[in-house]
Short mmCIF file of C-alpha atoms in Angstrom, two decimals:
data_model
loop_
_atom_site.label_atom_id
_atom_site.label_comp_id
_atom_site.label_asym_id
_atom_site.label_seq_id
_atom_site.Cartn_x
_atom_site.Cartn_y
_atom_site.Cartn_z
CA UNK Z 1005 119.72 84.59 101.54
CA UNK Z 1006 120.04 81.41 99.19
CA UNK Z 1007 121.28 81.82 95.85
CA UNK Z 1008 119.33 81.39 92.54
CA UNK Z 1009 120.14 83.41 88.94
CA UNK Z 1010 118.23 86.04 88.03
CA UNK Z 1011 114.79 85.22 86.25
CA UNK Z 1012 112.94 87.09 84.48
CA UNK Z 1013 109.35 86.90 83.00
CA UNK Z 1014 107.23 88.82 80.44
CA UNK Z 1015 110.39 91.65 79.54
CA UNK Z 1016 109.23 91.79 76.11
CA UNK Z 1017 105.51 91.99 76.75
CA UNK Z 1018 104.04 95.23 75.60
CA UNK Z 1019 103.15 98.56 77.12
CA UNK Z 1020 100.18 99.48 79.17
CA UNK Z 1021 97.23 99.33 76.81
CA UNK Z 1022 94.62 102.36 77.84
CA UNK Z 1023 91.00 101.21 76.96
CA UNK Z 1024 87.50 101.56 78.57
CA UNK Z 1025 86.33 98.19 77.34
CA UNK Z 1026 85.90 95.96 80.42
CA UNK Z 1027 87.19 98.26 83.05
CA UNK Z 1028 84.95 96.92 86.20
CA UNK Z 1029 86.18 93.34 85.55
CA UNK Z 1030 90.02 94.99 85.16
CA UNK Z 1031 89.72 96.51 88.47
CA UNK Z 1032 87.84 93.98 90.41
CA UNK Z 1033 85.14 94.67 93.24
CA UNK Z 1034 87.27 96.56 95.80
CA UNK Z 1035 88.27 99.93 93.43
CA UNK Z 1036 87.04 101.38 90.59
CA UNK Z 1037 88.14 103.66 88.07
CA UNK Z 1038 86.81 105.93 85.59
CA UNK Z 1039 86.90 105.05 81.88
CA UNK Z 1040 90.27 107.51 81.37
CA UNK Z 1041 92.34 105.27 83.39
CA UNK Z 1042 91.12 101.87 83.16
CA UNK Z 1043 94.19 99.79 82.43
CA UNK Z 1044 94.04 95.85 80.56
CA UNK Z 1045 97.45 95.40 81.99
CA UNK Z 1046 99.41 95.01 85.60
CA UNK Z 1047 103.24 95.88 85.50
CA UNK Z 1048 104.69 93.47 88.87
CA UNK Z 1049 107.90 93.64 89.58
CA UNK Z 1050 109.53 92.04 92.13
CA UNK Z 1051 112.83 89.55 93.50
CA UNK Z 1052 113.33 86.03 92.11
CA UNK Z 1053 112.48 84.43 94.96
CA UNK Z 1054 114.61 82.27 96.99
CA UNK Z 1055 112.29 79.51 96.81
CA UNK Z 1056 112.00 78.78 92.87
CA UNK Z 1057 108.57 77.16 93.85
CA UNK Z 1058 107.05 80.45 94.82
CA UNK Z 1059 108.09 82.24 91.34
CA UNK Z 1060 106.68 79.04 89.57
CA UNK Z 1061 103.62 79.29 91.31
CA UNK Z 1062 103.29 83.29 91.70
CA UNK Z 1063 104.32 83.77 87.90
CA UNK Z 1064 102.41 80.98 86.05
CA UNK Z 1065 99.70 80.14 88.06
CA UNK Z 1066 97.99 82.43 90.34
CA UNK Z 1067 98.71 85.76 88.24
CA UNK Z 1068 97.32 84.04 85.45
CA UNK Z 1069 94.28 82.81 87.05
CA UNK Z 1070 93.66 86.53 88.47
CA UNK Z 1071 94.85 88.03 85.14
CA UNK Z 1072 91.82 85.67 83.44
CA UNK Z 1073 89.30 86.60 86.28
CA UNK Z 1074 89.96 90.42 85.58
CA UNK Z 1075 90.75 90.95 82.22
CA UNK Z 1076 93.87 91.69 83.06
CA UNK Z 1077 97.34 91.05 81.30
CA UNK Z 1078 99.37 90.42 84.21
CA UNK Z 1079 103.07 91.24 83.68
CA UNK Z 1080 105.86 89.67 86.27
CA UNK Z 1081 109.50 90.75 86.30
CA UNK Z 1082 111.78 88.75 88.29
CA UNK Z 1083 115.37 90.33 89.11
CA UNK Z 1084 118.01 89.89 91.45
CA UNK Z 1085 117.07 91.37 94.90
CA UNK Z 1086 120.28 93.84 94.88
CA UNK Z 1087 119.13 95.66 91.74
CA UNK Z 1088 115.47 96.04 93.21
CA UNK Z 1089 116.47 100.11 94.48
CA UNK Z 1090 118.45 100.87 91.51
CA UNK Z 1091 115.29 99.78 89.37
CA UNK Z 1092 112.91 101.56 91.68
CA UNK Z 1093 114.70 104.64 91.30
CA UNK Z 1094 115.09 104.81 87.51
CA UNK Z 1095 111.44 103.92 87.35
CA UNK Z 1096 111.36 107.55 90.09
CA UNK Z 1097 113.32 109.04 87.65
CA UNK Z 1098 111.55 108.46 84.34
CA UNK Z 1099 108.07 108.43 86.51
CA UNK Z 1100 107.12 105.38 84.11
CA UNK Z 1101 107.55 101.64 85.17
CA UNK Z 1102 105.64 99.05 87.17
CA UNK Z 1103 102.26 99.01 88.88
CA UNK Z 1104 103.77 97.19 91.81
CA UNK Z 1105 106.89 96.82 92.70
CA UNK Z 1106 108.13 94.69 95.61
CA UNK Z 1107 110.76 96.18 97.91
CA UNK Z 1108 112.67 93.65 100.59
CA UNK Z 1109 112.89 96.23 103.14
CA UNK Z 1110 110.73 99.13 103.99
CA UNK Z 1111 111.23 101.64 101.25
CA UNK Z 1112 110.45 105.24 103.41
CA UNK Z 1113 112.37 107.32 101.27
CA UNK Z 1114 109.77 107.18 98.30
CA UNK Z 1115 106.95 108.10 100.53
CA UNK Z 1116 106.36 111.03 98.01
CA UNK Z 1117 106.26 109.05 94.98
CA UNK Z 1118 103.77 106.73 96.10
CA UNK Z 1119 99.96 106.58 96.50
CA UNK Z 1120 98.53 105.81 100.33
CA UNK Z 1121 97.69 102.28 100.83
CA UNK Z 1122 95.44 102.59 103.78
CA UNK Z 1123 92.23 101.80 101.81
CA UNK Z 1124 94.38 98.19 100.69
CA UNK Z 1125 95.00 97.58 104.85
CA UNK Z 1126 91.35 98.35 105.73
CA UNK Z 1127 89.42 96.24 103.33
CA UNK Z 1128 92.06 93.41 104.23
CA UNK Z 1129 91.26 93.83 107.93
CA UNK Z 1130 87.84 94.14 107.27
CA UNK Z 1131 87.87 90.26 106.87
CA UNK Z 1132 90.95 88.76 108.37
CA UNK Z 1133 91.17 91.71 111.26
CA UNK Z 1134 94.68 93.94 112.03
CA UNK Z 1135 97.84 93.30 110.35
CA UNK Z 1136 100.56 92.67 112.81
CA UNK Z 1137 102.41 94.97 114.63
CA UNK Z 1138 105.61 94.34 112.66
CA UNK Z 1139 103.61 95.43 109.17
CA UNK Z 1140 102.25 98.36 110.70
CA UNK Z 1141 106.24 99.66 111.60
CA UNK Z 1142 107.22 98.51 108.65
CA UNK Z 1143 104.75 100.84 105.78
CA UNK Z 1144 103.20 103.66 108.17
CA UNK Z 1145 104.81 107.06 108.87
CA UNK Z 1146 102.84 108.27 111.97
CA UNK Z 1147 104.29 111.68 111.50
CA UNK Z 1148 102.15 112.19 108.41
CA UNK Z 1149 99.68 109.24 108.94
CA UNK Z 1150 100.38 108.04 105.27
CA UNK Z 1151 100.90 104.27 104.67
CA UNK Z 1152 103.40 104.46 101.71
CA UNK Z 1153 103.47 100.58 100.96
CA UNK Z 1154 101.35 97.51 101.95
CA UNK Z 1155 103.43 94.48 103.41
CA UNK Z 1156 101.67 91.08 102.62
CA UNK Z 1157 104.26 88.99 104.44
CA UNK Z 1158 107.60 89.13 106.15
CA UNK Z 1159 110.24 86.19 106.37
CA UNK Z 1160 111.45 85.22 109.98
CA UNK Z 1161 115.49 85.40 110.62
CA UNK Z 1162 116.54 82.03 112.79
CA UNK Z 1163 119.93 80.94 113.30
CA UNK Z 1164 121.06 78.40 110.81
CA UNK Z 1165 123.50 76.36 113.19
CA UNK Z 1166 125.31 72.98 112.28
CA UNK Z 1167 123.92 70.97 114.84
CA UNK Z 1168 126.73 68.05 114.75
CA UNK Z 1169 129.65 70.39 115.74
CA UNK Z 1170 127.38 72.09 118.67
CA UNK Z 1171 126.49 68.97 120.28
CA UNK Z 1172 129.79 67.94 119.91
CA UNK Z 1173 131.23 70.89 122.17
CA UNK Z 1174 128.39 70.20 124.68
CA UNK Z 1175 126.86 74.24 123.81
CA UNK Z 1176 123.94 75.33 122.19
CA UNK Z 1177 124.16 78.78 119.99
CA UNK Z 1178 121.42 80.21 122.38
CA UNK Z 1179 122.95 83.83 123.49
CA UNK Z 1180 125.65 85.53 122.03
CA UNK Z 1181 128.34 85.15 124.19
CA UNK Z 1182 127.42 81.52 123.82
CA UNK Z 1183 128.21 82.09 120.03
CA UNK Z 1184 131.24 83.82 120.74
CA UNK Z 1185 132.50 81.21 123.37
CA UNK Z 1186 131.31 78.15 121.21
CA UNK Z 1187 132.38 79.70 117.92
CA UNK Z 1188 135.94 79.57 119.19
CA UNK Z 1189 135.72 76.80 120.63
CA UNK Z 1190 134.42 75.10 117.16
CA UNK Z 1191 136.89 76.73 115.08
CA UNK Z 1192 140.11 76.21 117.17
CA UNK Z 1193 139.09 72.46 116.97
CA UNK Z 1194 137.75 72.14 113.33
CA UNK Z 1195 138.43 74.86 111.41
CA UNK Z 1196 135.21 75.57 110.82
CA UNK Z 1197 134.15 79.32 111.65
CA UNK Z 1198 131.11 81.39 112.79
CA UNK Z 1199 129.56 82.94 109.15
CA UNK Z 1200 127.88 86.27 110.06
CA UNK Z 1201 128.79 89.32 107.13
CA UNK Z 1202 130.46 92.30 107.59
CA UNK Z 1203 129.83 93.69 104.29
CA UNK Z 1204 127.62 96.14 102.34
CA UNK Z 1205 125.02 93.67 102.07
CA UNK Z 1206 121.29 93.09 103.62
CA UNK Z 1207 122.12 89.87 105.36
CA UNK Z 1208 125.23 91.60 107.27
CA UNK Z 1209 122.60 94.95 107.76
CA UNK Z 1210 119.90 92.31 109.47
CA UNK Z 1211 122.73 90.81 111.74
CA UNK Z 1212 123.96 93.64 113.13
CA UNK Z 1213 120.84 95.43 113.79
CA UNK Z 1214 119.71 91.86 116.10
CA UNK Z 1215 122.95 91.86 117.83
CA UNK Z 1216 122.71 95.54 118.74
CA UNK Z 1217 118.94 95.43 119.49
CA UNK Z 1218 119.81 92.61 121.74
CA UNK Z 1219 122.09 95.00 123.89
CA UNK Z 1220 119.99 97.89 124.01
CA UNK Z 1221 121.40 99.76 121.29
CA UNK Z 1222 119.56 101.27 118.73
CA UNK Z 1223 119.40 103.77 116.05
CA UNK Z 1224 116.91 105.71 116.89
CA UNK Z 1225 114.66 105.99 120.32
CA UNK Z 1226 110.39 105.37 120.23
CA UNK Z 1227 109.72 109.04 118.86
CA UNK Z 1228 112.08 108.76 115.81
CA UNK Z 1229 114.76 110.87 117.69
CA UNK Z 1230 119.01 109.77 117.19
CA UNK Z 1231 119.93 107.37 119.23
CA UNK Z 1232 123.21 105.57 118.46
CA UNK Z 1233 125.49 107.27 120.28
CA UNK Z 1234 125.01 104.85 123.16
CA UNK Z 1235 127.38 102.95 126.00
CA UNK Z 1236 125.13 99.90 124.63
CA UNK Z 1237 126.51 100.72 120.78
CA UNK Z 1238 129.74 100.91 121.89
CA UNK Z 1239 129.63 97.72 124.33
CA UNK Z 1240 127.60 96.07 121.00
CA UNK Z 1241 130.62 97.09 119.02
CA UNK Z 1242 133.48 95.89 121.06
CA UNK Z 1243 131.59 92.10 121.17
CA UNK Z 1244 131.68 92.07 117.18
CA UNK Z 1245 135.43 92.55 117.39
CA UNK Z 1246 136.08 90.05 119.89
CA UNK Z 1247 133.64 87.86 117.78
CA UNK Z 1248 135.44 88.06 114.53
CA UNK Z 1249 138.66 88.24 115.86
CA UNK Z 1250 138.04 84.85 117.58
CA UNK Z 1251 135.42 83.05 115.68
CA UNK Z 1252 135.70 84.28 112.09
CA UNK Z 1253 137.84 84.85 108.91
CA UNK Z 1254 138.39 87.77 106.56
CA UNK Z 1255 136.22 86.45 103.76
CA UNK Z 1256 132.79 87.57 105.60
CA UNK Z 1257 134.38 91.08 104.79
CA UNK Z 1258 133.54 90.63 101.11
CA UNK Z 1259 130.34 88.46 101.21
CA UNK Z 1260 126.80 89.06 99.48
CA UNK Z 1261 124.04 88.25 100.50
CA UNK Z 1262 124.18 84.49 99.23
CA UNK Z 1263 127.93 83.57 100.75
CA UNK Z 1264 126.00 82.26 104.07
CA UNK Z 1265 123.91 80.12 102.22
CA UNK Z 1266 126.90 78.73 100.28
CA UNK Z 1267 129.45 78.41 103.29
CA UNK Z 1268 126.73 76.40 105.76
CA UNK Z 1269 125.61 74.02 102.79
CA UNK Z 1270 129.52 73.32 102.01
CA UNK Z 1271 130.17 73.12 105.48
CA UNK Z 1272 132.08 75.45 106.00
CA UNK Z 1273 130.39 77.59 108.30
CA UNK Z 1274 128.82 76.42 111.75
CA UNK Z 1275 126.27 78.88 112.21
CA UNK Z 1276 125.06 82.07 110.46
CA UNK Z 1277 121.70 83.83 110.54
CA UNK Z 1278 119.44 83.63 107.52
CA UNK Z 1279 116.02 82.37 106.56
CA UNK Z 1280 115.11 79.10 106.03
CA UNK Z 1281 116.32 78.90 102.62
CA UNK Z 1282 119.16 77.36 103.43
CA UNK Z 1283 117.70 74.28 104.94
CA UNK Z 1284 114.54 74.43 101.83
CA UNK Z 1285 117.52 74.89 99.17
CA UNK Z 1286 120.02 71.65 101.34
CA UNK Z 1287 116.47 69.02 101.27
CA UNK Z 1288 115.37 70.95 97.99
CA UNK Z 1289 118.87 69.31 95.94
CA UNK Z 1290 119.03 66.14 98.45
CA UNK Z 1291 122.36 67.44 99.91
CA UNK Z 1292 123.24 65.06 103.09
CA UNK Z 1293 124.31 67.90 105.32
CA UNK Z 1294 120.68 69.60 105.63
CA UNK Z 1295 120.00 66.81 108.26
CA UNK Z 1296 122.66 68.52 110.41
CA UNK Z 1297 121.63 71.94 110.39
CA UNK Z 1298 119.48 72.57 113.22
CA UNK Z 1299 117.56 76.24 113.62
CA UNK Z 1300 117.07 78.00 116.93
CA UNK Z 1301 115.56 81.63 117.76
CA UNK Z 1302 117.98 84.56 117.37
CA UNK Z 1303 121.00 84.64 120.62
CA UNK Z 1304 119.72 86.22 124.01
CA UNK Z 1305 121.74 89.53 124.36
CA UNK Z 1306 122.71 91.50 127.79
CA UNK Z 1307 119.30 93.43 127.37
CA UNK Z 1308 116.71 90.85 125.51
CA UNK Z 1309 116.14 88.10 123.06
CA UNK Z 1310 115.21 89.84 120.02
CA UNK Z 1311 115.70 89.08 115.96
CA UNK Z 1312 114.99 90.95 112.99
CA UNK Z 1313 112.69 90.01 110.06
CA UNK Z 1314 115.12 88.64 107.37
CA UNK Z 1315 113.24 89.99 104.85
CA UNK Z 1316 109.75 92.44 104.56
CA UNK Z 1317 107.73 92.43 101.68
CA UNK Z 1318 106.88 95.75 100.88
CA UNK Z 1319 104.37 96.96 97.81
CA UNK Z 1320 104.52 100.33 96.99
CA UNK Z 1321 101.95 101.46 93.83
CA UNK Z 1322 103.72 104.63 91.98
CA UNK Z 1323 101.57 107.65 91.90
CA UNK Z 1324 102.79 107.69 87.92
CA UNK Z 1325 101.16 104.28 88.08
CA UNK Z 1326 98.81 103.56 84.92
CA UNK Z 1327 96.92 101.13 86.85
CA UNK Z 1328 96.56 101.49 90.63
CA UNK Z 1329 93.07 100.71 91.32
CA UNK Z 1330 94.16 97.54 89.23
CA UNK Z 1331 96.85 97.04 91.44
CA UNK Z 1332 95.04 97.79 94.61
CA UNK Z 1333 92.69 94.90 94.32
CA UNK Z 1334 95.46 92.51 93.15
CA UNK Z 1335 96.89 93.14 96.60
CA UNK Z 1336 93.48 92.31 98.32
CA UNK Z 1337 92.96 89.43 96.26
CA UNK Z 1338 96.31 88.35 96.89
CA UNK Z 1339 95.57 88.00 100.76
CA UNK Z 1340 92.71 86.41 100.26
CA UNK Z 1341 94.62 83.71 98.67
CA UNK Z 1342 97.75 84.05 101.06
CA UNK Z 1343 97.44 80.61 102.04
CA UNK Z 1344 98.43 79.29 98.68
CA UNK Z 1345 101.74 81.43 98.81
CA UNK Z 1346 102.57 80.33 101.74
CA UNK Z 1347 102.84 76.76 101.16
CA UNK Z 1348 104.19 77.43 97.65
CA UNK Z 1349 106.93 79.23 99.46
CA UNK Z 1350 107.88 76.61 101.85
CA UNK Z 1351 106.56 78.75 104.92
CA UNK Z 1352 109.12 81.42 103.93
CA UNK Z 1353 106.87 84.24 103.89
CA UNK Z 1354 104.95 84.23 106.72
CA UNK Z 1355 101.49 86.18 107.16
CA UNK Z 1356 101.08 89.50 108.13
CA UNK Z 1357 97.54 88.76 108.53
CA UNK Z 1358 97.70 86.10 111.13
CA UNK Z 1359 94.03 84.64 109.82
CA UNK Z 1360 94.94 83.89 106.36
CA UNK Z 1361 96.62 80.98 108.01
CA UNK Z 1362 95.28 80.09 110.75
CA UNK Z 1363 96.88 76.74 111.29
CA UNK Z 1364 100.21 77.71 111.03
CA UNK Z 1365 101.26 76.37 113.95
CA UNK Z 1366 100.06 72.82 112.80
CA UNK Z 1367 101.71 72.88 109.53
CA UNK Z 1368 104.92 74.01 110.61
CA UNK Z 1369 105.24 71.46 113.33
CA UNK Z 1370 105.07 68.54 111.30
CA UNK Z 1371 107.55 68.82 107.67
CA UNK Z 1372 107.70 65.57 104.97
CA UNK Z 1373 111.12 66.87 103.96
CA UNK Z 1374 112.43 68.15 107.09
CA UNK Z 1375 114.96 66.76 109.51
CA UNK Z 1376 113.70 66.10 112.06
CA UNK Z 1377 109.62 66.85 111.34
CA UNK Z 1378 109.91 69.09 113.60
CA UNK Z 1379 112.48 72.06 112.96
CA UNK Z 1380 110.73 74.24 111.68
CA UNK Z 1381 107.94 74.61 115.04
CA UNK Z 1382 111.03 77.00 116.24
CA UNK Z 1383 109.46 79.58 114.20
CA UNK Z 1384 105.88 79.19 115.46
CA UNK Z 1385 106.26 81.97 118.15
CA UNK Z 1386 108.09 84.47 115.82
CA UNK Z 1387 106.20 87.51 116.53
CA UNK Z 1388 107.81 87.30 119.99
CA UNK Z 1389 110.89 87.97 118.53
CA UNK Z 1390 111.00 89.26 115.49
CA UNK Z 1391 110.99 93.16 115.18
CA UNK Z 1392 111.11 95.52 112.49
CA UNK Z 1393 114.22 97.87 111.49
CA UNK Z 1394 114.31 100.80 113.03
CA UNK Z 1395 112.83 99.46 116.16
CA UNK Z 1396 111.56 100.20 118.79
CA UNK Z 1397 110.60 103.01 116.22
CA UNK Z 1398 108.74 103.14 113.17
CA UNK Z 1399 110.96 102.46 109.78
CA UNK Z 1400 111.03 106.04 108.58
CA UNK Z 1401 113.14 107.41 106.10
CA UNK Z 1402 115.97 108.32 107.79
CA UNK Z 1403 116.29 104.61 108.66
CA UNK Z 1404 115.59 103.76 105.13
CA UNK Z 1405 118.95 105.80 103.90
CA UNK Z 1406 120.64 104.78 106.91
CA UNK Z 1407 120.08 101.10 105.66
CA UNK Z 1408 120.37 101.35 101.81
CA UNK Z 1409 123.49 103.53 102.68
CA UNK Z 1410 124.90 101.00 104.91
CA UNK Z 1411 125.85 102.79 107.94
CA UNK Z 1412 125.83 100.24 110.35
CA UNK Z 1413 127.20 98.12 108.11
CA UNK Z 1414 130.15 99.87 108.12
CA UNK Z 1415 130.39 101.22 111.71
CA UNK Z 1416 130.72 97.37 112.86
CA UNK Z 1417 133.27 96.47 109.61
CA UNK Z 1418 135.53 98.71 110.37
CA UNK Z 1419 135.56 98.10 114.16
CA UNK Z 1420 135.95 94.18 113.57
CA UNK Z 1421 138.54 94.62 111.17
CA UNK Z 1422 140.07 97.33 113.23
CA UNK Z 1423 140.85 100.32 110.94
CA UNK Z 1424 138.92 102.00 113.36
CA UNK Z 1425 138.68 101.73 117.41
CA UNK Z 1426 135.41 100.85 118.08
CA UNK Z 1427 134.49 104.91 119.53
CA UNK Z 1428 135.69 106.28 116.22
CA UNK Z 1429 133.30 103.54 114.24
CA UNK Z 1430 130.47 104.98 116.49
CA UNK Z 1431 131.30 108.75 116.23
CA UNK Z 1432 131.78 108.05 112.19
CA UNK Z 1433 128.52 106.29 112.11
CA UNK Z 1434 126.84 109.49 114.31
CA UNK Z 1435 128.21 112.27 111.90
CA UNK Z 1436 126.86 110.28 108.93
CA UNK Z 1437 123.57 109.84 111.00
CA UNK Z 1438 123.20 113.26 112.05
CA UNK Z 1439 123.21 114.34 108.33
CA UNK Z 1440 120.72 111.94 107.32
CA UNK Z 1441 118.02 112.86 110.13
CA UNK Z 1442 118.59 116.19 109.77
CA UNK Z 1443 117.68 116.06 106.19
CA UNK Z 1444 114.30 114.28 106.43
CA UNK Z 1445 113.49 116.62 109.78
CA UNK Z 1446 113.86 119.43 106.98
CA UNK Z 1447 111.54 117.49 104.78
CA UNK Z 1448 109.01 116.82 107.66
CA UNK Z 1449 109.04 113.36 107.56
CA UNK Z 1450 110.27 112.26 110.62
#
C-alpha cells in the first residue's frame, strides 16, 4: 500500500433529493425506475486512492461529466481504506448511506444487505464478453447464485525488490526459499532486512495467504469445506519463522498497511510485496532510489507459483439504497470508459474485463517514467498468477470474517514471534475457524 492522507470530497453536499423530474436521463439507458424512486443524486463512497491521479481524475472529471450527462449530482467520499468496514457497517446499521460503496476486498458477509448485481455483469459482458475468472470468485456465492457486488478491477501483487542489493549477492527473489536464503544473506551484510508484515493489516493478510497458497495450504478446499488444518499449513508456518527469525526485525510486528511502502522508498527494506505504488509514488516525487527497485512475479513455493490480488475492487449497491438503478448504470458506464481509469491510475487497477483494454500488453511494456521502460511488462501475464482469497474456492463469507478478523494474520504472528509453536498457531487458528464456518453453514451461505 503507499501512503497518502485521507481526502475527502462533497461531505457537506446535501441529502438525496426524491423527484420525478428527469428520471430517464438520471438513470441512464441500462435501468429504469419508476417516478417514486427516481433519485437526482449518487452517494459514492470509496478509498483515497493510492495513486492521487486516479481520485483527481475519478472525482473531478469523469463523475462530473456522467453526473452532467444524467442529471445526476454525483457525490464522492474519499476515506482512508482501514475505515472503509467500519463505515460500511454503520451505514448497515442505520440502513441509510451511500449508493455505492467500494470495498478493497470481497465483502461476503453483507450478502443480505445488498441488491444482486448480475443484471450489472450481463449487460457488461454483453459488449466486452466474461469478466475474468478472478471477478467471478471474488462477488458470486454459488451456493445461492447471488452476485452480492460487481468488481470493475483488481490490482496485481508483485514483489517490490531492491534490485542493487540482489544483484549484488548474485540471487534473484524468485522462490521463497530464495527469499529466505538471500534475505539473510542481504541483511547479515547490509543491514538491510526482508519487509513482509506480520500485523493486523491487509498487506500482511495478502502475504501470507501467497506464501501458504504457494505450499498447498489453504483455508478452505474447492467446495467451501475447512481446510487449514494441513501438513502444508504447518510446513507454511514453520518457513515464516525461519524467515523472520533470519531475514527480518520486530517492527513488521506493528506495521500498517503503508510501512512497506515507506521502508523500500527509505531503503530500508530489500524486498516486500505490494502493488506498484511504490515504484508510481518513488518516480511520482523524483526520489533516486525508484531506479533500483526492480519487480518480479510472486516467489515459486514447494507446490506452485501463485500471488494474490493486492487489492479487489468490490461495489456493493445497499438494498436501503435511494438510487440503485442510478447506480447500476454508473457501473456500466464506468466500464465502458475503463480505459480512462486505467491510465489515470498508472495501470494500478487492472481490468476485469480484459476488452476494455485491449492493448494492455503494449502499454505496459513500454513506461516514460519507468526504470527501465520495461518493468512493468512483469505484470502482463498476471492472470496466471494472481488468484483470489479464499482460493481455490469462492470468497464466501466465512472467508470474509476470517479476513476482516485476521485469523491468519495472527496464526503466522504468533508463530514468527514464537509465543506460540507453530501446531498451537494452527490449532488456535482452526478453533477460531471452526466457529466462523459453522456460523455461516447455519445461515446457509456457504
Amino acid at each position: 500500500m503507499a501512503f497518502h492522507p485521507v481526502r475527502r470530497y462533497g461531505l457537506s453536499r446535501r441529502d438525496v433529493i426524491k423527484t420525478a423530474v428527469g428520471a430517464a436521463a438520471a438513470v441512464g439507458p441500462f435501468f429504469h425506475v419508476t417516478p417514486a424512486r427516481a433519485a437526482k443524486t449518487l452517494k459514492i463512497l470509496q478509498w483515497s486512492h493510492f495513486v492521487p491521479g486516479y481520485d483527481k481524475w475519478f472525482n473531478n472529471t469523469y463523475t462530473k461529466e456522467w453526473g452532467a450527462k444524467h442529471g445526476t449530482d454525483v457525490v464522492v467520499d474519499n476515506i482512508n481504506l482501514g475505515l472503509i468496514p467500519s463505515r460500511a457497517a454503520a451505514e448497515v446499521s442505520a440502513q441509510k448511506g451511500h449508493d455505492l460503496v467500494m470495498f478493497l476486498a470481497p465483502p461476503s458477509v453483507y450478502e443480505d444487505q445488498v441488491v444482486d448485481m448480475k443484471d450489472v455483469y450481463d449487460a457488461c459482458e454483453k459488449k466486452y464478453g466474461k469478466p475474468i475468472d478472478l471477478a467471478v470468485k471474488s462477488t458470486h456465492n454459488p451456493k445461492t447464485q447471488k452476485y452480492f457486488a460487481f468488481s470493475d478491477s483488481f490490482v496485481p501483487d508483485p514483489v517490490n525488490y531492491r534490485s542493487d542489493l540482489w544483484g549484488d549477492i548474485g540471487m534473484k527473489p524468485d522462490t521463497w526459499d530464495n527469499v529466505r536464503i538471500g534475505g539473510k544473506k542481504i541483511k547479515d551484510k547490509t543491514g538491510i532486512p526482508v519487509g513482509i508484515g506480520l500485523s493486523a493489516e491487509l498487506d500482511t493478510a495478502m502475504a501470507m495467504r501467497a506464501l501458504m497458497y504457494s505450499f498447498g495450504a489453504h483455508e478452505q478446499d474447492v467446495d467451501g469445506n475447512l481446510a487449514i488444518n494441513s501438513r502444508e499449513t504447518l510446513e507454511a508456518l514453520k518457513f515464516v519463522k525461519a524467515l523472520f527469525e533470519e531475514t527480518e526485525t520486530p517492527e513488521v510486528f506493528a506495521w500498517d498497511p503503508s510501512s512497506n511502502n515507506r521502508q523500500m522508498l527509505a531503503g530500508r527494506s530489500s524486498l516486500v510485496l505490494n502493488a506498484i505504488s511504490i515504484t508510481r509514488t518513488g518516480e511520482n516525487d523524483k526520489m533516486p532510489i525508484h531506479e533500483k527497485i526492480g519487480l518480479a512475479k510472486p516467489p515459486k513455493g514447494p507446490v506452485r507459483q501463485i500471488g494474490l490480488e493486492h487489492v479487489m475492487d468490490c461495489y456493493v449497491i445497499w438494498k436501503f439504497s435511494e438510487n440503485i438503478d442510478g447506480a447500476k448504470t454508473f457501473l456500466v458506464d464506468y466500464i465502458d470508459n475503463f480505459k480512462q481509469g486505467f491510465m489515470a491510475s498508472e495501470y494500478y487497477n487492472f481490468p476485469c474485463f480484459s476488452k476494455t483494454v485491449p492493448d494492455l500488453t503494449q502499454i505496459i511494456s513500454m513506461d516514460s517514467k519507468a526504470v527501465p521502460p520495461d518493468k512493468y511488462a512483469v505484470l502482463s501475464d498476471v492472470l496466471d498468477w494472481a488468484t483470489n482469497v479464499g482460493y481455490p474456492g469462492y470468497s464466501n463469507a466465512a472467508i470474509d470474517e476470517t479476513f476482516n478478523t485476521w485469523v491468519i494474520n495472527t496464526m503466522f504472528a504468533e508463530a514468527a514471534a514464537g509465543a506460540e509453536t507453530p501446531e498451537n498457531a494452527l490449532k488456535r487458528a482452526e478453533t477460531k475457524m471452526k466457529a466462523i464456518w459453522a456460523k455461516w453453514k447455519d445461515r446457509k451461505m456457504i
